[in-house]
CSV table of C-alpha atoms in Angstrom, one decimal:
chain,number,residue,atom,x,y,z
J,129,UNK,CA,0.0,0.0,0.0
J,130,UNK,CA,2.8,2.4,0.9
J,131,UNK,CA,4.6,1.7,-2.4
J,132,UNK,CA,1.3,2.4,-4.3
J,133,UNK,CA,0.9,5.8,-2.5
J,134,UNK,CA,4.5,6.8,-3.3
J,135,UNK,CA,3.9,5.8,-7.0
J,136,UNK,CA,0.7,7.9,-7.2
J,137,UNK,CA,2.4,10.9,-5.5
J,138,UNK,CA,5.2,10.7,-8.1
J,139,UNK,CA,2.8,10.7,-10.9
J,140,UNK,CA,1.1,13.8,-9.6
J,141,UNK,CA,4.5,15.6,-9.3
J,142,UNK,CA,5.3,14.6,-13.0
J,143,UNK,CA,1.9,15.9,-14.2
J,144,UNK,CA,2.3,19.2,-12.2
J,145,UNK,CA,5.8,19.8,-13.8
J,146,UNK,CA,4.4,19.1,-17.3
J,147,UNK,CA,1.5,21.5,-16.6
J,148,UNK,CA,3.8,24.2,-15.4
J,149,UNK,CA,6.1,23.7,-18.4
J,150,UNK,CA,3.2,23.9,-21.0
J,151,UNK,CA,1.0,26.3,-19.1
J,152,UNK,CA,-2.3,25.5,-17.5
J,153,UNK,CA,-4.9,24.7,-20.2
J,154,UNK,CA,-2.4,25.0,-23.0
J,155,UNK,CA,-3.1,22.9,-26.1
J,156,UNK,CA,-0.5,20.8,-27.8
J,157,UNK,CA,0.0,22.2,-31.4
J,158,UNK,CA,-1.5,20.0,-34.1
J,159,UNK,CA,1.1,18.0,-36.0
J,160,UNK,CA,1.6,19.0,-39.7
J,161,UNK,CA,-0.1,16.7,-42.2
J,162,UNK,CA,2.0,14.1,-43.9
J,163,UNK,CA,2.9,14.1,-47.6
J,164,UNK,CA,-0.1,13.4,-49.9
J,165,UNK,CA,-0.5,9.8,-50.8
J,166,UNK,CA,-1.7,8.3,-54.0
J,167,UNK,CA,-4.2,5.5,-54.5
J,168,UNK,CA,-4.2,3.3,-57.5
J,169,UNK,CA,-7.6,1.6,-58.0
J,170,UNK,CA,-7.5,-1.8,-59.9
J,171,UNK,CA,-8.8,-1.6,-63.4
J,172,UNK,CA,-12.5,-1.7,-63.8
J,173,UNK,CA,-13.6,-4.3,-66.4
J,174,UNK,CA,-16.9,-3.3,-67.9
J,175,UNK,CA,-19.1,-5.5,-70.1
J,176,UNK,CA,-22.7,-5.0,-71.3
J,177,UNK,CA,-25.0,-7.9,-71.6
J,178,UNK,CA,-27.4,-8.3,-74.5
J,179,UNK,CA,-30.3,-7.1,-72.4
J,180,UNK,CA,-28.6,-3.9,-71.6
J,181,UNK,CA,-27.3,-4.7,-68.1
J,182,UNK,CA,-23.9,-3.2,-67.4
J,183,UNK,CA,-21.5,-5.5,-65.5
J,184,UNK,CA,-18.5,-3.9,-63.8
J,185,UNK,CA,-15.8,-6.0,-62.2
J,186,UNK,CA,-12.8,-5.1,-60.0
J,187,UNK,CA,-10.6,-8.1,-59.3
J,188,UNK,CA,-8.9,-8.1,-55.9
J,189,UNK,CA,-7.7,-11.7,-55.1
J,190,UNK,CA,-5.8,-10.8,-51.9
J,191,UNK,CA,-8.7,-11.8,-49.7
J,192,UNK,CA,-11.3,-14.6,-50.3
J,193,UNK,CA,-14.2,-12.2,-50.2
J,194,UNK,CA,-16.6,-11.0,-52.9
J,195,UNK,CA,-19.0,-8.0,-52.8
J,196,UNK,CA,-21.9,-7.8,-55.2
J,197,UNK,CA,-24.0,-4.7,-55.7
J,198,UNK,CA,-26.9,-4.1,-58.0
J,199,UNK,CA,-27.4,-0.4,-58.8
J,200,UNK,CA,-30.7,0.7,-60.2
J,201,UNK,CA,-30.5,4.3,-61.6
J,202,UNK,CA,-33.8,5.4,-60.1
J,203,UNK,CA,-34.7,6.2,-56.5
J,204,UNK,CA,-36.8,8.6,-54.5
J,205,UNK,CA,-36.5,11.2,-57.3
J,206,UNK,CA,-38.6,9.0,-59.6
J,207,UNK,CA,-41.5,8.6,-57.2
J,208,UNK,CA,-44.6,10.9,-57.3
J,209,UNK,CA,-44.7,13.5,-54.5
J,210,UNK,CA,-48.0,12.1,-53.2
J,211,UNK,CA,-46.4,8.7,-52.9
J,212,UNK,CA,-43.2,9.9,-51.1
J,213,UNK,CA,-41.5,7.0,-49.5
J,214,UNK,CA,-42.4,4.6,-52.3
J,215,UNK,CA,-38.8,4.0,-53.4
J,216,UNK,CA,-37.8,3.2,-49.8
J,217,UNK,CA,-40.6,0.8,-49.3
J,218,UNK,CA,-39.9,-0.9,-52.6
J,219,UNK,CA,-36.3,-1.4,-51.8
J,220,UNK,CA,-37.0,-2.7,-48.3
J,221,UNK,CA,-39.5,-5.2,-49.7
J,222,UNK,CA,-37.0,-6.9,-51.9
J,223,UNK,CA,-35.8,-9.1,-49.0
J,224,UNK,CA,-39.3,-9.8,-47.7
J,225,UNK,CA,-40.1,-12.7,-50.0
J,226,UNK,CA,-39.8,-14.0,-53.5
J,227,UNK,CA,-41.8,-16.4,-55.6
J,228,UNK,CA,-39.9,-19.3,-54.1
J,229,UNK,CA,-38.6,-18.0,-50.7
J,230,UNK,CA,-40.2,-16.4,-47.7
J,231,UNK,CA,-38.5,-13.5,-45.9
J,232,UNK,CA,-37.5,-16.0,-43.2
J,233,UNK,CA,-36.0,-18.4,-45.7
J,234,UNK,CA,-34.0,-15.6,-47.3
J,235,UNK,CA,-32.5,-14.6,-44.0
J,236,UNK,CA,-31.8,-18.1,-42.9
J,237,UNK,CA,-30.1,-19.2,-46.2
J,238,UNK,CA,-27.9,-16.1,-46.2
J,239,UNK,CA,-27.0,-16.5,-42.5
J,240,UNK,CA,-26.0,-20.1,-43.2
J,241,UNK,CA,-23.7,-18.9,-46.0
J,242,UNK,CA,-22.2,-16.3,-43.6
J,243,UNK,CA,-23.7,-13.4,-45.5
J,244,UNK,CA,-26.8,-11.1,-45.6
J,245,UNK,CA,-28.5,-9.0,-48.2
J,246,UNK,CA,-28.9,-5.2,-47.9
J,247,UNK,CA,-31.2,-3.0,-49.9
J,248,UNK,CA,-32.0,0.7,-49.8
J,249,UNK,CA,-33.1,3.7,-51.9
J,250,UNK,CA,-31.6,7.2,-52.1
J,251,UNK,CA,-32.8,10.2,-54.1
J,252,UNK,CA,-30.8,9.2,-57.2
J,253,UNK,CA,-30.8,5.4,-57.2
J,254,UNK,CA,-31.8,2.1,-55.5
J,255,UNK,CA,-29.5,-0.7,-54.6
J,256,UNK,CA,-29.3,-4.2,-53.3
J,257,UNK,CA,-26.0,-5.9,-52.3
J,258,UNK,CA,-24.2,-8.6,-50.4
J,259,UNK,CA,-20.7,-9.7,-49.3
J,260,UNK,CA,-19.7,-13.4,-49.1
J,261,UNK,CA,-16.6,-15.6,-49.0
J,262,UNK,CA,-15.5,-16.9,-52.4
J,263,UNK,CA,-16.3,-20.5,-51.6
J,264,UNK,CA,-20.0,-19.6,-50.9
J,265,UNK,CA,-20.4,-17.2,-53.8
J,266,UNK,CA,-22.4,-19.5,-56.2
J,267,UNK,CA,-25.0,-20.4,-53.5
J,268,UNK,CA,-25.3,-16.8,-52.3
J,269,UNK,CA,-25.6,-15.4,-55.8
J,270,UNK,CA,-28.6,-17.6,-56.4
J,271,UNK,CA,-30.4,-16.1,-53.4
J,272,UNK,CA,-29.3,-12.6,-54.3
J,273,UNK,CA,-30.6,-12.8,-57.8
J,274,UNK,CA,-33.9,-14.3,-56.6
J,275,UNK,CA,-34.3,-11.3,-54.3
J,276,UNK,CA,-33.5,-8.8,-56.9
J,277,UNK,CA,-35.6,-10.2,-59.7
J,278,UNK,CA,-38.5,-12.1,-58.1
J,279,UNK,CA,-40.0,-10.1,-55.2
J,280,UNK,CA,-43.6,-10.8,-54.6
J,281,UNK,CA,-44.5,-7.8,-52.3
J,282,UNK,CA,-46.9,-9.7,-50.1
J,283,UNK,CA,-49.6,-7.6,-48.5
J,284,UNK,CA,-48.7,-8.9,-45.0
J,285,UNK,CA,-45.1,-7.9,-45.3
J,286,UNK,CA,-46.0,-4.5,-46.9
J,287,UNK,CA,-48.4,-3.7,-44.0
J,288,UNK,CA,-45.6,-4.5,-41.6
J,289,UNK,CA,-43.1,-2.3,-43.4
J,290,UNK,CA,-45.5,0.6,-43.6
J,291,UNK,CA,-46.3,0.3,-39.9
J,292,UNK,CA,-42.6,0.4,-39.0
J,293,UNK,CA,-42.1,3.3,-41.4
J,294,UNK,CA,-44.9,5.3,-39.8
J,295,UNK,CA,-43.7,4.5,-36.3
J,296,UNK,CA,-40.2,5.6,-37.2
J,297,UNK,CA,-41.3,8.8,-38.8
J,298,UNK,CA,-43.6,9.6,-35.9
J,299,UNK,CA,-40.7,9.3,-33.5
J,300,UNK,CA,-38.3,11.2,-35.7
J,301,UNK,CA,-40.8,14.1,-36.1
J,302,UNK,CA,-40.3,14.9,-32.4
J,303,UNK,CA,-36.5,15.4,-33.0
J,304,UNK,CA,-35.6,19.0,-33.9
J,305,UNK,CA,-32.7,18.0,-36.2
J,306,UNK,CA,-34.9,15.5,-38.2
J,307,UNK,CA,-37.8,17.9,-38.4
J,308,UNK,CA,-35.5,20.7,-39.8
J,309,UNK,CA,-34.3,18.4,-42.6
J,310,UNK,CA,-37.9,17.2,-43.2
J,311,UNK,CA,-39.1,20.8,-43.6
J,312,UNK,CA,-36.2,21.9,-45.7
J,313,UNK,CA,-36.7,19.2,-48.3
J,314,UNK,CA,-39.9,20.9,-49.4
J,315,UNK,CA,-39.6,24.5,-48.1
J,316,UNK,CA,-36.1,25.2,-49.5
J,317,UNK,CA,-35.1,22.4,-51.9
J,318,UNK,CA,-38.5,22.0,-53.7
J,319,UNK,CA,-38.3,18.2,-53.3
J,320,UNK,CA,-40.1,15.9,-50.9
J,321,UNK,CA,-39.0,13.8,-47.9
J,322,UNK,CA,-37.3,10.6,-49.2
J,323,UNK,CA,-38.8,8.7,-46.2
J,324,UNK,CA,-42.2,9.9,-47.0
J,325,UNK,CA,-44.9,11.6,-44.9
J,326,UNK,CA,-47.5,10.0,-42.7
J,327,UNK,CA,-50.1,10.6,-45.3
J,328,UNK,CA,-48.1,9.5,-48.3
J,329,UNK,CA,-46.9,6.3,-46.6
J,330,UNK,CA,-50.5,5.4,-45.6
J,331,UNK,CA,-51.6,5.9,-49.2
J,332,UNK,CA,-49.0,3.4,-50.7
J,333,UNK,CA,-50.5,0.2,-51.9
J,334,UNK,CA,-49.2,-3.1,-53.1
J,335,UNK,CA,-50.0,-2.1,-56.7
J,336,UNK,CA,-47.9,1.1,-56.2
J,337,UNK,CA,-44.9,-0.9,-55.1
J,338,UNK,CA,-45.2,-3.5,-57.9
J,339,UNK,CA,-45.6,-0.7,-60.4
J,340,UNK,CA,-42.6,1.2,-59.2
J,341,UNK,CA,-40.5,-1.9,-59.3
J,342,UNK,CA,-41.6,-2.8,-62.8
J,343,UNK,CA,-41.0,0.6,-64.2
J,344,UNK,CA,-37.7,1.3,-62.5
J,345,UNK,CA,-35.9,-2.0,-61.9
J,346,UNK,CA,-34.8,-2.7,-65.5
J,347,UNK,CA,-31.5,-4.1,-66.9
J,348,UNK,CA,-30.9,-1.3,-69.3
J,349,UNK,CA,-31.0,1.2,-66.3
J,350,UNK,CA,-28.9,-1.0,-63.9
J,351,UNK,CA,-25.3,-1.9,-63.2
J,352,UNK,CA,-24.2,-5.2,-61.5
J,353,UNK,CA,-20.9,-4.6,-59.7
J,354,UNK,CA,-18.5,-7.3,-58.6
J,355,UNK,CA,-15.5,-6.5,-56.4
J,356,UNK,CA,-13.1,-9.0,-54.8
J,357,UNK,CA,-11.8,-12.4,-55.3
J,358,UNK,CA,-13.5,-13.0,-58.6
J,359,UNK,CA,-12.2,-12.9,-62.2
J,360,UNK,CA,-14.0,-10.9,-64.9
J,361,UNK,CA,-14.9,-14.2,-66.7
J,362,UNK,CA,-16.5,-15.7,-63.6
J,363,UNK,CA,-18.3,-12.5,-62.8
J,364,UNK,CA,-19.7,-12.3,-66.4
J,365,UNK,CA,-20.7,-15.9,-66.3
J,366,UNK,CA,-22.6,-15.4,-63.0
J,367,UNK,CA,-24.3,-12.3,-64.4
J,368,UNK,CA,-25.3,-14.2,-67.6
J,369,UNK,CA,-26.6,-17.1,-65.6
J,370,UNK,CA,-28.7,-15.1,-63.1
J,371,UNK,CA,-29.5,-11.9,-64.9
J,372,UNK,CA,-29.0,-12.6,-68.6
J,373,UNK,CA,-32.7,-13.2,-69.3
J,374,UNK,CA,-33.9,-10.3,-67.1
J,375,UNK,CA,-36.2,-8.0,-69.0
J,376,UNK,CA,-38.1,-5.0,-67.8
J,377,UNK,CA,-41.7,-5.9,-67.2
J,378,UNK,CA,-43.4,-2.5,-67.3
J,379,UNK,CA,-43.3,0.7,-69.4
J,380,UNK,CA,-39.9,2.4,-69.0
J,381,UNK,CA,-40.3,5.8,-67.3
J,382,UNK,CA,-38.9,9.0,-68.7
J,383,UNK,CA,-36.1,10.8,-66.9
J,384,UNK,CA,-37.0,11.7,-63.3
J,385,UNK,CA,-38.3,15.2,-63.0
J,386,UNK,CA,-35.8,17.6,-61.4
J,387,UNK,CA,-37.3,20.4,-59.2
J,388,UNK,CA,-36.6,23.8,-60.6
J,389,UNK,CA,-34.5,26.0,-58.4
J,390,UNK,CA,-32.9,29.4,-58.8
J,391,UNK,CA,-29.6,30.2,-60.5
J,392,UNK,CA,-26.4,29.0,-58.9
J,393,UNK,CA,-25.2,32.6,-58.9
J,394,UNK,CA,-26.2,34.7,-55.9
J,395,UNK,CA,-28.4,37.6,-56.7
J,396,UNK,CA,-26.6,39.8,-54.1
J,397,UNK,CA,-24.6,39.6,-51.0
J,398,UNK,CA,-27.5,39.1,-48.6
J,399,UNK,CA,-27.0,35.9,-46.7
J,400,UNK,CA,-30.6,35.3,-45.6
J,401,UNK,CA,-33.4,35.0,-48.1
J,402,UNK,CA,-36.0,33.7,-45.7
J,403,UNK,CA,-36.1,32.9,-42.0
J,404,UNK,CA,-38.4,30.1,-40.8
J,405,UNK,CA,-39.0,29.1,-37.2
J,406,UNK,CA,-40.7,25.7,-36.5
J,407,UNK,CA,-42.0,26.3,-32.9
J,408,UNK,CA,-41.6,23.2,-30.7
J,409,UNK,CA,-42.3,24.1,-27.1
J,410,UNK,CA,-40.3,22.2,-24.5
J,411,UNK,CA,-38.0,20.8,-27.2
J,412,UNK,CA,-35.0,20.9,-24.9
J,413,UNK,CA,-32.8,21.5,-27.9
J,414,UNK,CA,-32.9,23.7,-31.0
J,415,UNK,CA,-31.7,22.7,-34.5
J,416,UNK,CA,-30.2,25.6,-36.4
J,417,UNK,CA,-29.8,25.2,-40.1
J,418,UNK,CA,-28.7,27.3,-43.1
J,419,UNK,CA,-29.9,25.7,-46.4
J,420,UNK,CA,-29.5,26.7,-50.0
J,421,UNK,CA,-30.4,24.9,-53.2
J,422,UNK,CA,-27.9,25.5,-56.0
J,423,UNK,CA,-29.2,25.1,-59.5
J,424,UNK,CA,-27.2,24.4,-62.6
J,425,UNK,CA,-24.4,22.7,-60.8
J,426,UNK,CA,-24.7,18.9,-60.6
J,427,UNK,CA,-22.4,16.0,-59.6
J,428,UNK,CA,-20.7,15.9,-62.9
J,429,UNK,CA,-19.7,19.6,-62.7
J,430,UNK,CA,-16.0,20.4,-62.4
J,431,UNK,CA,-16.9,22.5,-59.3
J,432,UNK,CA,-17.7,19.4,-57.4
J,433,UNK,CA,-14.1,19.3,-56.1
J,434,UNK,CA,-14.2,22.9,-55.0
J,435,UNK,CA,-17.4,22.3,-53.2
J,436,UNK,CA,-16.0,19.2,-51.5
J,437,UNK,CA,-13.0,21.1,-50.2
J,438,UNK,CA,-15.2,23.9,-49.1
J,439,UNK,CA,-17.4,21.5,-47.2
J,440,UNK,CA,-14.4,19.9,-45.5
J,441,UNK,CA,-13.2,23.3,-44.4
J,442,UNK,CA,-16.6,24.6,-43.2
J,443,UNK,CA,-18.2,21.6,-41.6
J,444,UNK,CA,-16.3,18.4,-42.4
J,445,UNK,CA,-15.2,17.0,-39.1
J,446,UNK,CA,-14.0,17.9,-35.7
J,447,UNK,CA,-11.4,20.5,-36.8
J,448,UNK,CA,-13.7,22.2,-39.3
J,449,UNK,CA,-14.5,25.9,-38.9
J,450,UNK,CA,-18.0,25.4,-37.7
J,451,UNK,CA,-17.1,22.9,-35.1
J,452,UNK,CA,-14.1,25.0,-33.9
J,453,UNK,CA,-16.2,28.1,-33.6
J,454,UNK,CA,-19.4,26.7,-32.1
J,455,UNK,CA,-18.3,23.7,-30.1
J,456,UNK,CA,-14.6,24.1,-29.2
J,457,UNK,CA,-14.4,27.9,-28.6
J,458,UNK,CA,-17.9,28.5,-27.2
J,459,UNK,CA,-19.2,25.1,-26.0
J,460,UNK,CA,-22.6,25.8,-27.6
J,461,UNK,CA,-23.0,22.4,-29.3
J,462,UNK,CA,-21.7,18.9,-29.3
J,463,UNK,CA,-21.1,19.2,-33.0
J,464,UNK,CA,-21.7,21.3,-36.1
J,465,UNK,CA,-21.3,20.4,-39.7
J,466,UNK,CA,-22.3,20.9,-43.3
J,467,UNK,CA,-23.0,18.8,-46.4
J,468,UNK,CA,-23.9,18.8,-50.1
J,469,UNK,CA,-26.7,16.6,-51.5
J,470,UNK,CA,-25.8,16.1,-55.1
J,471,UNK,CA,-28.2,15.6,-58.0
J,472,UNK,CA,-27.5,15.4,-61.7
J,473,UNK,CA,-28.1,19.1,-62.4
J,474,UNK,CA,-28.2,20.7,-58.9
J,475,UNK,CA,-27.0,20.3,-55.4
J,476,UNK,CA,-28.6,21.0,-51.9
J,477,UNK,CA,-26.3,22.7,-49.5
J,478,UNK,CA,-26.8,22.7,-45.7
J,479,UNK,CA,-25.0,23.8,-42.6
J,480,UNK,CA,-26.3,22.8,-39.2
J,481,UNK,CA,-25.8,22.7,-35.4
J,482,UNK,CA,-27.9,21.6,-32.5
J,483,UNK,CA,-27.8,23.7,-29.3
J,484,UNK,CA,-29.9,24.7,-26.3
J,485,UNK,CA,-32.9,26.8,-27.2
J,486,UNK,CA,-31.5,29.9,-25.4
J,487,UNK,CA,-28.5,30.0,-27.7
J,488,UNK,CA,-30.2,29.3,-31.0
J,489,UNK,CA,-30.0,32.8,-32.3
J,490,UNK,CA,-26.3,33.1,-31.4
J,491,UNK,CA,-25.5,29.9,-33.2
J,492,UNK,CA,-27.4,31.0,-36.2
J,493,UNK,CA,-25.3,34.2,-36.3
J,494,UNK,CA,-22.1,32.1,-36.0
J,495,UNK,CA,-23.0,29.8,-38.8
J,496,UNK,CA,-23.8,32.8,-41.1
J,497,UNK,CA,-20.6,34.5,-40.1
J,498,UNK,CA,-18.6,31.5,-41.2
J,499,UNK,CA,-20.4,31.2,-44.5
J,500,UNK,CA,-19.8,34.9,-45.1
J,501,UNK,CA,-16.1,34.6,-44.3
J,502,UNK,CA,-15.8,31.8,-46.8
J,503,UNK,CA,-17.2,34.0,-49.6
J,504,UNK,CA,-15.2,37.1,-48.6
J,505,UNK,CA,-11.7,35.8,-47.8
J,506,UNK,CA,-9.3,33.3,-49.2
J,507,UNK,CA,-8.3,30.5,-46.9
J,508,UNK,CA,-4.5,30.0,-46.3
J,509,UNK,CA,-2.5,27.0,-47.3
J,510,UNK,CA,-2.0,26.2,-43.6
J,511,UNK,CA,-5.7,25.7,-43.3
J,512,UNK,CA,-6.6,24.1,-46.6
J,513,UNK,CA,-3.7,21.6,-47.0
J,514,UNK,CA,-4.9,19.6,-44.0
J,515,UNK,CA,-8.5,19.6,-45.4
J,516,UNK,CA,-7.2,18.2,-48.7
J,517,UNK,CA,-5.5,15.5,-46.7
J,518,UNK,CA,-8.7,14.7,-44.9
J,519,UNK,CA,-10.6,14.3,-48.2
J,520,UNK,CA,-7.9,12.2,-49.9
J,521,UNK,CA,-7.2,10.2,-46.8
J,522,UNK,CA,-10.8,9.3,-46.3
J,523,UNK,CA,-11.1,8.4,-50.0
J,524,UNK,CA,-8.1,6.2,-49.8
J,525,UNK,CA,-9.3,4.4,-46.7
J,526,UNK,CA,-12.7,3.8,-48.3
J,527,UNK,CA,-11.1,2.1,-51.3
J,528,UNK,CA,-9.3,-0.4,-49.0
J,529,UNK,CA,-12.5,-2.5,-48.8
J,530,UNK,CA,-14.5,-4.3,-51.4
J,531,UNK,CA,-17.7,-2.6,-50.2
J,532,UNK,CA,-16.0,0.8,-50.3
J,533,UNK,CA,-15.0,0.3,-53.9
J,534,UNK,CA,-18.4,-1.0,-54.9
J,535,UNK,CA,-20.1,2.0,-53.2
J,536,UNK,CA,-17.7,4.4,-55.0
J,537,UNK,CA,-18.4,2.8,-58.4
J,538,UNK,CA,-22.1,2.9,-57.7
J,539,UNK,CA,-22.0,6.6,-57.0
J,540,UNK,CA,-20.2,7.2,-60.3
J,541,UNK,CA,-22.6,5.0,-62.3
J,542,UNK,CA,-25.6,6.6,-60.8
J,543,UNK,CA,-24.5,10.0,-62.2
J,544,UNK,CA,-23.1,8.7,-65.5
J,545,UNK,CA,-19.5,9.5,-64.5
J,546,UNK,CA,-16.6,7.5,-66.1
J,547,UNK,CA,-15.0,5.0,-63.7
J,548,UNK,CA,-11.7,6.5,-64.5
J,549,UNK,CA,-12.5,9.3,-62.1
J,550,UNK,CA,-11.7,7.0,-59.2
J,551,UNK,CA,-8.0,7.3,-60.1
J,552,UNK,CA,-8.3,11.0,-60.8
J,553,UNK,CA,-10.0,11.9,-57.5
J,554,UNK,CA,-6.9,12.7,-55.4
J,555,UNK,CA,-5.3,14.8,-58.2
J,556,UNK,CA,-8.6,16.7,-58.7
J,557,UNK,CA,-8.8,17.5,-55.0
J,558,UNK,CA,-5.2,18.6,-54.7
J,559,UNK,CA,-5.6,20.8,-57.8
J,560,UNK,CA,-8.3,23.0,-56.2
J,561,UNK,CA,-6.9,26.5,-55.6
J,562,UNK,CA,-7.5,28.5,-52.5
J,563,UNK,CA,-9.3,31.2,-54.5
J,564,UNK,CA,-11.6,28.5,-56.0
J,565,UNK,CA,-13.1,27.9,-52.6
J,566,UNK,CA,-13.8,31.6,-52.0
J,567,UNK,CA,-15.2,31.9,-55.5
J,568,UNK,CA,-17.6,29.0,-55.1
J,569,UNK,CA,-18.9,30.3,-51.8
J,570,UNK,CA,-19.4,33.9,-53.0
J,571,UNK,CA,-21.2,32.6,-56.1
J,572,UNK,CA,-23.4,29.9,-54.6
J,573,UNK,CA,-23.9,30.1,-50.9
J,574,UNK,CA,-25.6,33.5,-50.4
J,575,UNK,CA,-29.4,34.1,-50.4
J,576,UNK,CA,-30.2,30.9,-48.5
J,577,UNK,CA,-32.9,30.0,-45.9
J,578,UNK,CA,-32.3,30.0,-42.1
J,579,UNK,CA,-34.5,27.3,-40.5
J,580,UNK,CA,-34.6,27.0,-36.7
J,581,UNK,CA,-36.6,24.3,-34.9
J,582,UNK,CA,-37.0,24.7,-31.2
J,583,UNK,CA,-38.8,26.5,-28.4
J,584,UNK,CA,-39.4,29.8,-30.0
J,585,UNK,CA,-40.3,31.6,-26.7
J,586,UNK,CA,-36.8,31.0,-25.4
J,587,UNK,CA,-35.0,32.6,-28.4
J,588,UNK,CA,-37.6,34.9,-29.9
J,589,UNK,CA,-36.2,38.1,-28.4
J,590,UNK,CA,-32.6,37.3,-29.1
J,591,UNK,CA,-33.4,36.4,-32.7
J,592,UNK,CA,-35.2,39.7,-33.2
J,593,UNK,CA,-32.2,41.5,-31.7
J,594,UNK,CA,-29.6,39.8,-33.9
J,595,UNK,CA,-31.7,39.8,-37.1
J,596,UNK,CA,-33.7,43.0,-36.8
J,597,UNK,CA,-34.4,43.5,-40.5
J,598,UNK,CA,-35.4,39.9,-41.3
J,599,UNK,CA,-39.0,38.8,-41.4
J,600,UNK,CA,-39.6,35.7,-39.3
J,601,UNK,CA,-42.1,33.1,-40.5
J,602,UNK,CA,-43.4,30.9,-37.7
J,603,UNK,CA,-45.1,27.5,-38.0
J,604,UNK,CA,-46.1,25.1,-35.2
J,605,UNK,CA,-44.3,21.8,-35.0
J,606,UNK,CA,-47.5,20.2,-33.7
J,607,UNK,CA,-49.2,20.9,-37.0
J,608,UNK,CA,-46.5,19.0,-38.9
J,609,UNK,CA,-46.3,16.2,-36.3
J,610,UNK,CA,-50.1,15.6,-36.2
J,611,UNK,CA,-50.3,15.0,-40.0
J,612,UNK,CA,-46.7,14.5,-41.1
J,613,UNK,CA,-47.7,16.6,-44.1
J,614,UNK,CA,-45.4,19.2,-45.8
């Protein structure tokens, strides 16, 4: 016991000396970023079957694992607004039974093979996929193809999925952060919630799901991606066997309608176009959001890389400007961030933070100040070089796994971008000039909407004081929660 006390006292003395040497509360300087690394992606072998299905193969024989992903180039953007949530329901129903297998049988067979099947829908596309060891590939592929091609959309399973979707949405609508995004999808972006509304989910029928599948799950609009311990010949043989006779069963839809938004060029230097408050009494927290739709600038645009670097600088991680200013310096939030939601011919920008109701107006002012600073000053190399490393490092790590490569390829195919861009990514990021970031911000991020969800009574006076010349539009959260409507 005596020895232990002496040891603990010694440690305290060491810590005290270190504290005196560095200064109380002093922070250790961040290390400089390492030299940029390059990533070489294995060649993508691309073959098109007679039915129009594109097969993409990346052979990586180092590990006995294979990832398969079926990309369908239609998602929530192809569903009618009044049927919002249809793409999500359709994707989730793929694994809930086929002509020869029940949902339980699908799950049990894949579990026996050491695998599972995932399916989801985004705005731009829908996907189903799996990962399995090489020796179980043939058996797993048979189940996977059955799920992708032969769903039956049973009424019982659909009712269960709809019930779960409604329960999830009802719970989420009580969360300020979710409700802010939910409202922004229509109010600012001119779209609809990808997960649907309470009314739209209730209206979706089995016939709706079957019709959406028939129109949108078609070989000529799909890509079957193989990554891992599989040769191009074996992958093509598997694709021919399981998908070679796949034909679209319904009338092929036209291109998904894209909501019309304003020009990507800011009309002036005013930051706020509109200010919307969703009043949620006793919310406990407020969600503060600045959102801006940017028209005429889609995922294929060369400015994608300037936007990506801007996003990393502004709200991409712990050391980003928003997080530094709002969390680290002032302790007003557990985190703040930003993002771009890319479409073929547009993108949806958003910056956000969650804070206590009393500081909502202050956080709104801080977010706007950082966006204004982006558009008015040029960031230094000291600040931007690490952000480039964050982007390229994350990209490189993502491509270390089969699923990461499959996901990256799916993103490119969804937007009609050549797969060669995988190898060009790092150079494109590092080629962005400091002035490009400022130019992008000044041209695209002004004239946006400020949306705050929280207990309005607790920040009403401060909001009026900080934004005296801005009209505040107020809606009740209870009105949205009761109907789930937009």
